[in-house]
Short mmCIF file of C-alpha atoms in Angstrom, two decimals:
data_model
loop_
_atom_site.label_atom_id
_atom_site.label_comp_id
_atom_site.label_asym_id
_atom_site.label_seq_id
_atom_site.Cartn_x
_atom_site.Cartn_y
_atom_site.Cartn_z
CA UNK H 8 6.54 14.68 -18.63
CA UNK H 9 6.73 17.76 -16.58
CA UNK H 10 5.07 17.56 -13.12
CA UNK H 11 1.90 19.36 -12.68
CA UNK H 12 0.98 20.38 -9.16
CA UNK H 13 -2.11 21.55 -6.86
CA UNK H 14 -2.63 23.02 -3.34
CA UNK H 15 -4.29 21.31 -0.48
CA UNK H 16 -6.54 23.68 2.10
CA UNK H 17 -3.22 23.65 4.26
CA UNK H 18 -1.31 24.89 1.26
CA UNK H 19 0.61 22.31 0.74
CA UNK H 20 1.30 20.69 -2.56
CA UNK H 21 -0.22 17.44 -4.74
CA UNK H 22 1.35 16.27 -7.19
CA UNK H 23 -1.13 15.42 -10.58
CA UNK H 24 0.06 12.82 -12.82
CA UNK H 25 -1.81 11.89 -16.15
CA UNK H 26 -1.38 9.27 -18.72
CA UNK H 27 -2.13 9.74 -22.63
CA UNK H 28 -5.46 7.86 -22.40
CA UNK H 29 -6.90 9.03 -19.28
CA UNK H 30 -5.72 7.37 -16.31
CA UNK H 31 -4.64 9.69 -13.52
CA UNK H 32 -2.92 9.84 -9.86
CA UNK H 33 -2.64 12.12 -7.59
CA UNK H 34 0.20 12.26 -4.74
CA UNK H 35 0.42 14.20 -1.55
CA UNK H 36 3.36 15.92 -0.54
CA UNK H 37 2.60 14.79 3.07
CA UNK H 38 3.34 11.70 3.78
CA UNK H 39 4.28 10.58 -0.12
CA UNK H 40 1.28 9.42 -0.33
CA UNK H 41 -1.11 8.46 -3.00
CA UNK H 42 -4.30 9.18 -2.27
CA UNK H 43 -6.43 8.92 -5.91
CA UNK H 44 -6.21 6.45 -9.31
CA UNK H 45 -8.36 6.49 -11.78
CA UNK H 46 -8.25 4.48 -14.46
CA UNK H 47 -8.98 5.83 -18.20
CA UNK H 48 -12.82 5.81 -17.74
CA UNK H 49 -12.56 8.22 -14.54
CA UNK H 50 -13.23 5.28 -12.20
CA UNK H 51 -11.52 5.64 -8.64
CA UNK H 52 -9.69 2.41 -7.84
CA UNK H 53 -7.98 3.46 -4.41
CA UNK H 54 -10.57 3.85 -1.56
CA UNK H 55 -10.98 6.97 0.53
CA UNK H 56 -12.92 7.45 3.96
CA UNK H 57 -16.06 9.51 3.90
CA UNK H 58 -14.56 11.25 6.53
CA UNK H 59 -10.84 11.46 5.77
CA UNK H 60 -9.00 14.46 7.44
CA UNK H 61 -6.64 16.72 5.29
CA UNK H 62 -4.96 18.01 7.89
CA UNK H 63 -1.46 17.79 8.67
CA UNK H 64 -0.47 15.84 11.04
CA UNK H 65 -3.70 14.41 10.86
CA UNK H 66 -3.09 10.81 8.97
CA UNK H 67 -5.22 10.29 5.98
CA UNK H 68 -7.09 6.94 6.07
CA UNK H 69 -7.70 5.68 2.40
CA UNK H 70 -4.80 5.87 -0.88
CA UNK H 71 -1.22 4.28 -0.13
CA UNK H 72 -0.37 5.60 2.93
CA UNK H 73 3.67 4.84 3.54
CA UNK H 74 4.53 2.69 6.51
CA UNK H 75 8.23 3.22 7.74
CA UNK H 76 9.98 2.64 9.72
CA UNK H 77 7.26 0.51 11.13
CA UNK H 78 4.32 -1.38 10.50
CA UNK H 79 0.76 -1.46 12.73
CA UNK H 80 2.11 -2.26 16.21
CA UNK H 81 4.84 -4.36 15.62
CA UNK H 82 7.16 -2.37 17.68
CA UNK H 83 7.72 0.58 20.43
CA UNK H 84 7.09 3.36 17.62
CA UNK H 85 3.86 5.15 17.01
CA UNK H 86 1.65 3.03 14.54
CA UNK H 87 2.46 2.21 11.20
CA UNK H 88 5.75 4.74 11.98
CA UNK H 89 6.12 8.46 11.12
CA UNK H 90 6.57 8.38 7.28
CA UNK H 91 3.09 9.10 6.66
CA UNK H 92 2.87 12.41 8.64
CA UNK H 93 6.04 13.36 7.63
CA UNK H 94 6.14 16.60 4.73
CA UNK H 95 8.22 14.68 2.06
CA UNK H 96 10.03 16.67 -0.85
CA UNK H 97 10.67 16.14 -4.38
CA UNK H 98 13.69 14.20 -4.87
CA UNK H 99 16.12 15.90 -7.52
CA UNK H 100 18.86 12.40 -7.80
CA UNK H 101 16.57 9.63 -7.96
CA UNK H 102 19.30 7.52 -9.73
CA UNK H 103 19.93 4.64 -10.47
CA UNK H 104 16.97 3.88 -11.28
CA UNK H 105 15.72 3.76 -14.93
CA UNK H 106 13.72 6.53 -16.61
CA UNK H 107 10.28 6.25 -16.27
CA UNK H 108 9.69 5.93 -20.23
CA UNK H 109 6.02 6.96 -21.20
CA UNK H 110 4.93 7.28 -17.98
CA UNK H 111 3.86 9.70 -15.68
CA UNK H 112 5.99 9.77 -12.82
CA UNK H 113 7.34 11.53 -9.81
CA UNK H 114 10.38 11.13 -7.08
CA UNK H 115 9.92 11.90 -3.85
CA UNK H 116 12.84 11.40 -0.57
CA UNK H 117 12.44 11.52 3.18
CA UNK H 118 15.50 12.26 5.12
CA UNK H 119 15.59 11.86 8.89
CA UNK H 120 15.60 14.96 10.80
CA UNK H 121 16.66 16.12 14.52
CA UNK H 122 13.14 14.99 15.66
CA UNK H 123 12.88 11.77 13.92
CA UNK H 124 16.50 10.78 15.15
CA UNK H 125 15.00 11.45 18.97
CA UNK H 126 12.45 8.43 18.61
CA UNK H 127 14.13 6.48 15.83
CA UNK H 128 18.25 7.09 16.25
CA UNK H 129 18.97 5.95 12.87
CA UNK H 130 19.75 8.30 10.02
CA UNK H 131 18.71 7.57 6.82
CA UNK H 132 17.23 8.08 3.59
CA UNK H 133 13.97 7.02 1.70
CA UNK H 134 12.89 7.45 -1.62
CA UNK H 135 9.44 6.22 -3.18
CA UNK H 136 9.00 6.52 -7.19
CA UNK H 137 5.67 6.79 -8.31
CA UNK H 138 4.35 5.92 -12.24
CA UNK H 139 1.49 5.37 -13.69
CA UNK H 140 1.15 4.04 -17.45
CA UNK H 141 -2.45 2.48 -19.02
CA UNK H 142 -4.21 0.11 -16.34
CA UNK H 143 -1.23 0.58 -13.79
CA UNK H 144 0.09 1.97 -10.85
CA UNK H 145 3.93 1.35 -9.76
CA UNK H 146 5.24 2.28 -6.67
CA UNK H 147 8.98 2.08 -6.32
CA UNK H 148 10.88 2.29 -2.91
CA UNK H 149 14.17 2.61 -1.59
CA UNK H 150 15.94 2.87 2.01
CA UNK H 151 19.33 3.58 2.11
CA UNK H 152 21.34 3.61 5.80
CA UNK H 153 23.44 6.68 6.26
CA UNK H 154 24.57 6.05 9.35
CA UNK H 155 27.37 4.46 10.71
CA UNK H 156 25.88 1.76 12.49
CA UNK H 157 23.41 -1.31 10.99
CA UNK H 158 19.89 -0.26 11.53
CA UNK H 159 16.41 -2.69 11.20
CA UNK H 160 13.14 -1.45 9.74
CA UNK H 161 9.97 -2.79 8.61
CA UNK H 162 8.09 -1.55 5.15
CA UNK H 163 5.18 -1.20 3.82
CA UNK H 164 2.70 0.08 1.54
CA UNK H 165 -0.73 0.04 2.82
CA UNK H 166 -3.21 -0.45 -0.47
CA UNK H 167 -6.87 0.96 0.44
CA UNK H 168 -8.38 -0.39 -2.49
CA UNK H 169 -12.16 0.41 -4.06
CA UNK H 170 -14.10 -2.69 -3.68
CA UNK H 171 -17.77 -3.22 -4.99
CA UNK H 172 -18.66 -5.29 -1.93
CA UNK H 173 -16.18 -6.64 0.51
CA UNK H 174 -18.83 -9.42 0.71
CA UNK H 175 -18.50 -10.02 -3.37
CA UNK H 176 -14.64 -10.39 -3.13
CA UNK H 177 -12.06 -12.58 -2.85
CA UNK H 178 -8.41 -12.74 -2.75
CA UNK H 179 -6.43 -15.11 -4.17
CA UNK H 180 -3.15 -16.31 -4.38
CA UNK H 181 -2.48 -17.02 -0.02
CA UNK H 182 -3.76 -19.95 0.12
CA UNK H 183 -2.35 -22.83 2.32
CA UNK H 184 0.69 -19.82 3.48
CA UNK H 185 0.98 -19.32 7.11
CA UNK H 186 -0.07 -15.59 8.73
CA UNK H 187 0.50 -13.50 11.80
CA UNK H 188 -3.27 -13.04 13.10
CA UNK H 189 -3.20 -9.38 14.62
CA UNK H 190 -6.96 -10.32 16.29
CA UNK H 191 -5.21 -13.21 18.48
CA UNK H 192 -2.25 -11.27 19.55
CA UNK H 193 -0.15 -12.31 16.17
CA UNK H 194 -0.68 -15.96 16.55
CA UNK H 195 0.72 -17.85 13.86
CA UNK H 196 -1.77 -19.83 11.60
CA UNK H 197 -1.98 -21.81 8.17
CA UNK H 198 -4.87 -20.67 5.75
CA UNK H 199 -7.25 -23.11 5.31
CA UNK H 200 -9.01 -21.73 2.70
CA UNK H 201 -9.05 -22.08 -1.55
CA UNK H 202 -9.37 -17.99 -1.45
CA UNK H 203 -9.83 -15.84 1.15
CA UNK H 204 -13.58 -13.78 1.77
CA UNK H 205 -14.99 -12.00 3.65
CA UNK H 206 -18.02 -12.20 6.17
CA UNK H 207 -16.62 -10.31 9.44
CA UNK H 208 -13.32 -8.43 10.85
CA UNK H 209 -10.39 -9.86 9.10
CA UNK H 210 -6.24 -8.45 10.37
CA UNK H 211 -3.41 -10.69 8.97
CA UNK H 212 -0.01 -10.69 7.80
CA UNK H 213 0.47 -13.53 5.01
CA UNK H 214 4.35 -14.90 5.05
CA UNK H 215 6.44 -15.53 2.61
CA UNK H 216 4.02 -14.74 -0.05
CA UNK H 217 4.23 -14.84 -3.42
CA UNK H 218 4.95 -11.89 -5.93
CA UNK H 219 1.41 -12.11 -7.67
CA UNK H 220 -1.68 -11.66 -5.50
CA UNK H 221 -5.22 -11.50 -6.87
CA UNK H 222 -8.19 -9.38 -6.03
CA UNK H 223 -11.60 -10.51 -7.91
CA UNK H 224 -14.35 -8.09 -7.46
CA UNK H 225 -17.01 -10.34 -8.40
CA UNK H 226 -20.04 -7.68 -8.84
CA UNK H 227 -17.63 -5.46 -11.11
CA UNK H 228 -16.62 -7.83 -13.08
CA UNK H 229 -12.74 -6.76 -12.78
CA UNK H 230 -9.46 -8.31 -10.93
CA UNK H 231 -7.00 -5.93 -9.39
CA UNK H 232 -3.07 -7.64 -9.63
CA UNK H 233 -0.72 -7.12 -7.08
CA UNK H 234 2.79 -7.66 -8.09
CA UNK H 235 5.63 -7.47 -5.52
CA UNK H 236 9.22 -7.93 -5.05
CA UNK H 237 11.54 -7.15 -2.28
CA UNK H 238 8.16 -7.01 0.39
CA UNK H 239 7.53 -10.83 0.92
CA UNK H 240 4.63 -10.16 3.39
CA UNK H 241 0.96 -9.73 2.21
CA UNK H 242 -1.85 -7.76 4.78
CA UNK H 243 -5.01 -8.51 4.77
CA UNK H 244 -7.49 -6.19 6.21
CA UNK H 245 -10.95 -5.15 6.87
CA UNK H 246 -12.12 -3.60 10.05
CA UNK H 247 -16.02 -4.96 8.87
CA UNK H 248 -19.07 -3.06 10.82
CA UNK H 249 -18.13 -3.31 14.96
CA UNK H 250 -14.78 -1.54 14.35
CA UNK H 251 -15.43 0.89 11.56
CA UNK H 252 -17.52 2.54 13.89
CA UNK H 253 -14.94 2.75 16.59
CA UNK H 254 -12.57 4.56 14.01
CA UNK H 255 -12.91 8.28 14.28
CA UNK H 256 -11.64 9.16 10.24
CA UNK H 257 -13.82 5.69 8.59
CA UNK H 258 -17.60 6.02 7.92
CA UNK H 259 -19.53 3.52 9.76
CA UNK H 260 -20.77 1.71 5.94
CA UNK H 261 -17.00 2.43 4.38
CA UNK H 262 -15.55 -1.22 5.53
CA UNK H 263 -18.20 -2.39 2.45
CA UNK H 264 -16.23 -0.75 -0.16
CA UNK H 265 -12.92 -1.27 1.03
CA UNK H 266 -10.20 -3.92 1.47
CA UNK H 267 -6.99 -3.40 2.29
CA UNK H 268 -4.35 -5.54 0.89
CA UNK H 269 -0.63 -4.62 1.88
CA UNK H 270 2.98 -5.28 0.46
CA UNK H 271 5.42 -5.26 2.73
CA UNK H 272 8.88 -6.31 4.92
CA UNK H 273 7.56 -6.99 8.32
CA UNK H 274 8.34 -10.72 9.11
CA UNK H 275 11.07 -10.63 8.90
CA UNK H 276 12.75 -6.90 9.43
CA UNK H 277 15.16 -5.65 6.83
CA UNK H 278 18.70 -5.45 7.80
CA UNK H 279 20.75 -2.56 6.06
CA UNK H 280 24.17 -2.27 7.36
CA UNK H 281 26.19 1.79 6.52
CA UNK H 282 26.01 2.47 3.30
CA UNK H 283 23.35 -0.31 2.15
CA UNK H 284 20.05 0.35 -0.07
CA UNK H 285 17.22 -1.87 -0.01
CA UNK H 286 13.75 -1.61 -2.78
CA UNK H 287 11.23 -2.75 -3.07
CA UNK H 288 8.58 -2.62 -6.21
CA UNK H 289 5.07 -2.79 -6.26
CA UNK H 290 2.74 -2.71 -9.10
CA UNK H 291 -0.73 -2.67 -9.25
CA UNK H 292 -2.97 -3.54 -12.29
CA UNK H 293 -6.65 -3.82 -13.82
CA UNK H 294 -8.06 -6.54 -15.62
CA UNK H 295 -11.07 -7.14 -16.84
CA UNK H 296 -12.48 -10.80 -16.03
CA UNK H 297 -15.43 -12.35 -17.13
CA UNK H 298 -15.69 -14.07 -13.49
CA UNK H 299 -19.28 -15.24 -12.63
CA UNK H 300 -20.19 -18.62 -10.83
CA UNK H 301 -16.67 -19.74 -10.50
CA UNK H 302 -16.07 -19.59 -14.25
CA UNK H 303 -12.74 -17.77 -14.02
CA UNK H 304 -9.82 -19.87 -13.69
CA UNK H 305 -7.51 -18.69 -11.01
CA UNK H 306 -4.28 -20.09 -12.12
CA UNK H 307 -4.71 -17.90 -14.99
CA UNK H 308 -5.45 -14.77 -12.92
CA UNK H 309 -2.06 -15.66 -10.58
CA UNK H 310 0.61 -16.64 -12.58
CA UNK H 311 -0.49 -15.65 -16.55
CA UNK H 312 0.95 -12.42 -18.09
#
């Protein structure tokens, strides 16, 4: 399908992709970002701050922001790296991948430049796919090392998604996995729980998780899948009342209809010697479930098809 595009009040470009029945995306040319989903009845599924900036190089809190070659604070770069204020362009060789039959889709690449090579001296390249098809939104990406020397980097895609009530949810699919807890200066823990909620500030990255995570919104009757491969960390976060407010870009009642929950390679790093790719995949789906006083049965919602 040819690409439709739009401008942004800097004049930069966004990308529109539709699907026959309705759904629709819409990617930034800034950062390669995602920053709206809506599913075939015009319901948003990705959150967005009340007070998101559009800005460049202001970041833009909410969508799929891109984190590369770094994620959160878990090195000497700035946070969650530079991919996400970085102008991306559309990428003209995005083989080998497959065509993107009967979807909407778009290929973007990030090179390193002169400035990026200053604070990160590695050189490569980085490709993200994006597709949507009925009920689902794949994200596709791809790091190649063009350098002569091995290079480390962490990965990954930071998923703002639309809750109901971050009080109503519950993720499942973590449980009894061990985590990095960011608010005890990444302590390592084992989750206790059958499923994780949520009743305060919650900042954690799940190891050696598995490809299928679930995400029941109870009040809207709905799961949202997340399906991974290549990323084996999981995120978990929401900043809950005390620290929305201390967040410049985040309305101080936003943490209620958000949760964040991340694919990613953080622990460990990825390892590309010259000449190596690495990709990752990430799709995320809708499903209806019928979930009300415990009725739904969670094996089915993790590893059925």
């Amino acid at each position: 399908m040819p690409l439709n595009f739009g401008n942004d009040v800097d004049g930069s470009s966004r990308i529109l992709l539709n699907e026959p029945r309705g759904s629709t995306a819409q990617v930034l040319l800034f950062g390669g970002q995602v920053i709206s989903w809506k599913n075939e009845r015009r319901e948003e599924l990705l959150f967005m701050s009340s007070k998101a900036q559009y800005l460049p190089p202001k970041i833009i809190r909410g969508g799929i922001p891109v984190c590369f070659p770094q994620f959160g604070n878990f090195g000497g770069l700035e946070r969650h790296g530079f991919a996400r204020n970085r102008f991306w362009a559309l990428d003209d060789d995005p083989s080998p991948l497959p065509a993107a039959n009967k979807q909407s889709s778009v290929d973007l690449i990030l090179k390193s430049t002169e400035d990026d090579l200053k604070i990160w001296p590695h050189s490569f390249e980085l490709r993200v796919r994006i597709s949507i098809s009925l009920g689902k939104l794949t994200v596709i990406p791809r790091v190649r090392n063009i350098d002569s020397k091995p290079f480390s980097f962490m990965f990954a895609l930071r998923n703002y998604l639309h809750v109901s009530d971050i009080s109503e949810v519950r993720v499942e699919g973590l449980e009894t996995l061990d985590y990095l807890d960011n608010l005890k200066g990444k302590e390592r823990f084992t989750e206790q729980a059958d499923a994780i909620t949520f009743d305060g500030e919650i900042d954690r990255v799940y190891l050696n998780t598995p490809t299928k995570i679930a995400v029941i919104d109870h009040e809207r009757k709905r799961t949202i899948e997340l399906r991974k491969e290549g990323m084996p960390n999981a995120v978990v976060w929401n900043p809950w009342d005390k620290k929305a407010k201390s967040i410049a870009d985040m309305g101080d009642e936003d943490y209620m209809t958000m949760l964040c929950v991340d694919s990613g390679a953080i622990e460990p790093q990825v390892l590309l010697k010259p000449g190596e790719e690495w990709k990752g995949r990430q799709e995320l789906s809708i499903v209806s479930s019928s979930y009300c006083s415990g009725q739904l049965d969670p094996r089915k919602v993790l590893y059925g098809d």
